[in-house]
Amino acid sequence: MIKNKTAVILSFVIILLIVLATLWHKKSAPLVVIQAGHEGRTKGNTGSSYSRLKEVDWNIYVANEAARKLREWGISVKRVGADTKVIKAKVAVAIHFDGAPKPCSSGASIGYQNKDSKEFANRWKKLYKSYYPFKWQKDNFTENLSKYYGYNYIKADKFLVLELGEITCKKQTKWLKPRLKTIAHLVAANIAREFGLDARVKLK
Ligand SMILES: [Zn+2]
């Protein structure tokens, strides 16, 4: 009898722990992960640069501003750098600007892995094409996009790697630089729409 009672109490405690762990996990898992490409890296792929412009600085600025905007709209966001522990999310977006050996031979592009992400990517392309006036590369046109290292530890239902323009092209950086905030808000709006929000951005 006593043995049974102990077993019942023990089972109850175990079930309670499982329920609490599940609830805690649900609460702690963010809906959205925004990654600033190359952030925190001191060696390896530290990102493109051109004269005094550094890709990583732009990535951080855009990632921070997109995260801030999403939080303002009530969406839970986790901002991560290049290297992070394994993390789950509904939507993840990595921010980059491309660099090309031959200046102005590249532009904007998108990397992704699955069908749901492809549809999400198409919506982004439509939105950003209405603003960004330069060249687009084919989706997944480099291994950095198609086999992005972040896929290994950011586990999201939809994951886009965005190259928002070419930082090694003066014509593009001249246009991009004063518009980084608006671009960040476009990135945020495209994500917010995934959650049913009618997010709009004034184009400047
Ligand atoms: Zn990059």
CSV table of C-alpha atoms and ligand atoms in Angstrom, one decimal:
chain,number,residue,atom,x,y,z
A,1,MET,CA,0.0,0.0,0.0
A,2,ILE,CA,2.7,2.5,1.0
A,3,LYS,CA,4.8,1.4,-2.0
A,4,ASN,CA,1.8,2.2,-4.3
A,5,LYS,CA,1.3,5.6,-2.7
A,6,THR,CA,4.9,6.5,-3.3
A,7,ALA,CA,4.6,5.4,-6.9
A,8,VAL,CA,1.5,7.6,-7.4
A,9,ILE,CA,3.2,10.6,-5.8
A,10,LEU,CA,6.3,10.1,-7.9
A,11,SER,CA,4.3,9.8,-11.1
A,12,PHE,CA,2.4,12.9,-10.2
A,13,VAL,CA,5.6,14.8,-9.6
A,14,ILE,CA,7.1,13.6,-12.9
A,15,ILE,CA,4.0,14.6,-14.9
A,16,LEU,CA,4.0,18.0,-13.2
A,17,LEU,CA,7.6,18.6,-14.1
A,18,ILE,CA,6.9,17.6,-17.7
A,19,VAL,CA,4.0,20.1,-17.9
A,20,LEU,CA,6.0,22.9,-16.3
A,21,ALA,CA,9.0,22.2,-18.7
A,22,THR,CA,6.6,22.3,-21.7
A,23,LEU,CA,5.0,25.6,-20.5
A,24,TRP,CA,8.4,27.1,-19.8
A,25,HIS,CA,9.7,26.1,-23.2
A,26,LYS,CA,6.6,27.6,-24.9
A,27,LYS,CA,7.1,30.8,-23.1
A,28,SER,CA,10.8,31.0,-23.7
A,29,ALA,CA,10.8,30.1,-27.4
A,30,PRO,CA,10.7,33.3,-29.4
A,31,LEU,CA,8.5,33.5,-32.5
A,32,VAL,CA,11.2,35.2,-34.5
A,33,VAL,CA,15.0,35.0,-34.6
A,34,ILE,CA,16.9,37.8,-36.2
A,35,GLN,CA,20.6,37.2,-36.9
A,36,ALA,CA,23.1,39.9,-37.8
A,37,GLY,CA,25.5,38.1,-40.2
A,38,HIS,CA,29.1,37.9,-39.0
A,39,GLU,CA,28.4,39.6,-35.7
A,40,GLY,CA,30.9,38.7,-33.0
A,41,ARG,CA,33.3,36.9,-35.4
A,42,THR,CA,36.9,37.8,-35.2
A,43,LYS,CA,38.2,35.2,-37.6
A,44,GLY,CA,36.8,33.1,-40.4
A,45,ASN,CA,34.1,34.7,-42.5
A,46,THR,CA,34.0,38.2,-40.9
A,47,GLY,CA,32.0,39.7,-43.8
A,48,SER,CA,32.6,42.1,-46.7
A,49,SER,CA,34.1,45.5,-46.5
A,50,TYR,CA,34.7,48.3,-48.9
A,51,SER,CA,36.8,51.3,-48.1
A,52,ARG,CA,35.6,52.3,-44.6
A,53,LEU,CA,32.2,50.5,-44.8
A,54,LYS,CA,31.9,47.2,-43.0
A,55,GLU,CA,29.1,44.8,-43.8
A,56,VAL,CA,28.9,43.6,-40.2
A,57,ASP,CA,28.1,47.1,-39.0
A,58,TRP,CA,25.2,47.4,-41.4
A,59,ASN,CA,24.0,43.9,-40.5
A,60,ILE,CA,23.9,44.8,-36.8
A,61,TYR,CA,22.1,48.1,-37.4
A,62,VAL,CA,19.4,46.6,-39.7
A,63,ALA,CA,19.0,43.6,-37.4
A,64,ASN,CA,18.6,45.8,-34.3
A,65,GLU,CA,16.1,48.1,-36.0
A,66,ALA,CA,14.0,45.2,-37.4
A,67,ALA,CA,13.9,43.6,-34.0
A,68,ARG,CA,12.9,46.8,-32.3
A,69,LYS,CA,10.1,47.4,-34.8
A,70,LEU,CA,8.8,43.8,-34.4
A,71,ARG,CA,8.8,44.1,-30.6
A,72,GLU,CA,6.9,47.4,-31.0
A,73,TRP,CA,4.3,45.4,-33.0
A,74,GLY,CA,4.1,42.9,-30.1
A,75,ILE,CA,6.0,40.1,-31.7
A,76,SER,CA,8.6,38.2,-29.5
A,77,VAL,CA,12.1,38.4,-31.0
A,78,LYS,CA,15.4,37.0,-30.2
A,79,ARG,CA,18.4,38.9,-31.7
A,80,VAL,CA,21.5,36.7,-32.2
A,81,GLY,CA,24.9,37.1,-33.6
A,82,ALA,CA,26.8,34.8,-36.0
A,83,ASP,CA,27.4,32.1,-33.5
A,84,THR,CA,24.6,31.0,-31.1
A,85,LYS,CA,23.5,27.9,-29.3
A,86,VAL,CA,20.7,25.8,-30.9
A,87,ILE,CA,17.5,27.8,-31.0
A,88,LYS,CA,14.0,27.2,-32.3
A,89,ALA,CA,11.6,29.7,-33.8
A,90,LYS,CA,8.7,30.0,-36.2
A,91,VAL,CA,10.5,32.5,-38.5
A,92,ALA,CA,14.2,33.3,-38.7
A,93,VAL,CA,15.9,35.9,-40.9
A,94,ALA,CA,19.6,36.5,-41.3
A,95,ILE,CA,20.8,39.9,-42.4
A,96,HIS,CA,23.7,40.4,-44.8
A,97,PHE,CA,25.0,42.6,-47.6
A,98,ASP,CA,26.9,41.0,-50.4
A,99,GLY,CA,30.4,41.7,-51.5
A,100,ALA,CA,31.6,41.0,-55.0
A,101,PRO,CA,35.2,40.7,-56.4
A,102,LYS,CA,34.1,42.9,-59.3
A,103,PRO,CA,32.3,45.9,-57.9
A,104,CYS,CA,28.7,46.3,-58.9
A,105,SER,CA,28.4,42.9,-60.4
A,106,SER,CA,26.1,41.7,-57.6
A,107,GLY,CA,23.0,43.0,-55.7
A,108,ALA,CA,20.2,41.6,-53.6
A,109,SER,CA,19.5,37.9,-53.2
A,110,ILE,CA,17.8,35.4,-50.9
A,111,GLY,CA,18.8,32.0,-49.5
A,112,TYR,CA,16.5,29.4,-48.1
A,113,GLN,CA,16.0,25.6,-47.8
A,114,ASN,CA,12.4,24.6,-47.9
A,115,LYS,CA,9.1,25.2,-49.7
A,116,ASP,CA,7.5,27.3,-47.0
A,117,SER,CA,10.6,29.5,-46.9
A,118,LYS,CA,10.5,29.8,-50.7
A,119,GLU,CA,7.0,31.3,-50.5
A,120,PHE,CA,8.1,33.6,-47.7
A,121,ALA,CA,11.1,34.6,-49.9
A,122,ASN,CA,8.8,35.4,-52.8
A,123,ARG,CA,6.8,37.8,-50.7
A,124,TRP,CA,10.0,39.4,-49.6
A,125,LYS,CA,11.2,39.8,-53.2
A,126,LYS,CA,8.0,41.4,-54.2
A,127,LEU,CA,8.1,43.9,-51.3
A,128,TYR,CA,11.8,44.7,-51.7
A,129,LYS,CA,11.7,45.0,-55.5
A,130,SER,CA,9.2,47.8,-55.1
A,131,TYR,CA,11.9,49.8,-53.3
A,132,TYR,CA,15.4,48.6,-54.1
A,133,PRO,CA,16.3,49.7,-57.6
A,134,PHE,CA,19.4,47.5,-58.3
A,135,LYS,CA,20.2,44.1,-59.6
A,136,TRP,CA,18.9,40.8,-58.1
A,137,GLN,CA,20.8,37.5,-58.1
A,138,LYS,CA,19.1,34.1,-58.4
A,139,ASP,CA,17.9,32.6,-55.2
A,140,ASN,CA,20.5,30.4,-53.5
A,141,PHE,CA,23.1,31.6,-55.9
A,142,THR,CA,26.1,30.8,-53.6
A,143,GLU,CA,26.8,28.1,-51.1
A,144,ASN,CA,26.8,30.7,-48.4
A,145,LEU,CA,23.1,31.1,-49.1
A,146,SER,CA,22.0,27.5,-50.0
A,147,LYS,CA,24.1,25.9,-47.3
A,148,TYR,CA,24.1,28.7,-44.8
A,149,TYR,CA,25.8,27.7,-41.5
A,150,GLY,CA,23.0,29.1,-39.5
A,151,TYR,CA,20.6,26.4,-40.7
A,152,ASN,CA,22.5,24.0,-38.4
A,153,TYR,CA,21.6,25.8,-35.2
A,154,ILE,CA,18.7,28.1,-35.9
A,155,LYS,CA,15.8,25.7,-36.3
A,156,ALA,CA,13.0,27.7,-37.8
A,157,ASP,CA,9.9,26.6,-39.8
A,158,LYS,CA,10.8,29.4,-42.3
A,159,PHE,CA,14.3,30.8,-42.6
A,160,LEU,CA,15.5,33.4,-45.0
A,161,VAL,CA,19.1,34.6,-45.5
A,162,LEU,CA,18.8,38.1,-47.0
A,163,GLU,CA,21.5,39.9,-49.0
A,164,LEU,CA,20.1,43.4,-49.0
A,165,GLY,CA,22.4,44.8,-51.6
A,166,GLU,CA,26.0,45.0,-52.5
A,167,ILE,CA,28.3,46.8,-50.1
A,168,THR,CA,31.3,46.8,-52.6
A,169,CYS,CA,29.3,48.9,-55.1
A,170,LYS,CA,29.5,52.7,-54.5
A,171,LYS,CA,26.4,53.4,-56.5
A,172,GLN,CA,24.5,51.0,-54.3
A,173,THR,CA,26.0,52.0,-50.9
A,174,LYS,CA,25.2,55.7,-51.8
A,175,TRP,CA,21.5,54.7,-52.2
A,176,LEU,CA,21.5,52.1,-49.3
A,177,LYS,CA,23.2,54.1,-46.5
A,178,PRO,CA,20.5,56.7,-45.9
A,179,ARG,CA,17.8,54.1,-46.3
A,180,LEU,CA,19.0,51.4,-43.9
A,181,LYS,CA,16.3,52.2,-41.3
A,182,THR,CA,13.5,52.0,-43.9
A,183,ILE,CA,15.0,48.7,-45.2
A,184,ALA,CA,15.0,47.3,-41.6
A,185,HIS,CA,11.3,48.2,-41.3
A,186,LEU,CA,10.5,46.5,-44.6
A,187,VAL,CA,12.2,43.3,-43.3
A,188,ALA,CA,10.2,43.6,-40.1
A,189,ALA,CA,6.9,44.2,-42.0
A,190,ASN,CA,7.5,41.2,-44.2
A,191,ILE,CA,8.0,39.1,-41.0
A,192,ALA,CA,5.0,40.6,-39.2
A,193,ARG,CA,2.7,39.7,-42.1
A,194,GLU,CA,3.6,36.1,-41.5
A,195,PHE,CA,1.8,36.5,-38.2
A,196,GLY,CA,-1.3,38.1,-39.8
A,197,LEU,CA,-0.4,41.7,-39.0
A,198,ASP,CA,-1.1,44.3,-41.7
A,199,ALA,CA,2.2,46.0,-41.2
A,200,ARG,CA,2.9,49.0,-43.5
A,201,VAL,CA,6.1,51.0,-44.0
A,202,LYS,CA,6.3,54.5,-45.3
A,203,LEU,CA,8.9,54.5,-48.0
A,204,LYS,CA,11.5,57.2,-47.8
B,1,ZN,ZN,27.6,38.4,-45.2
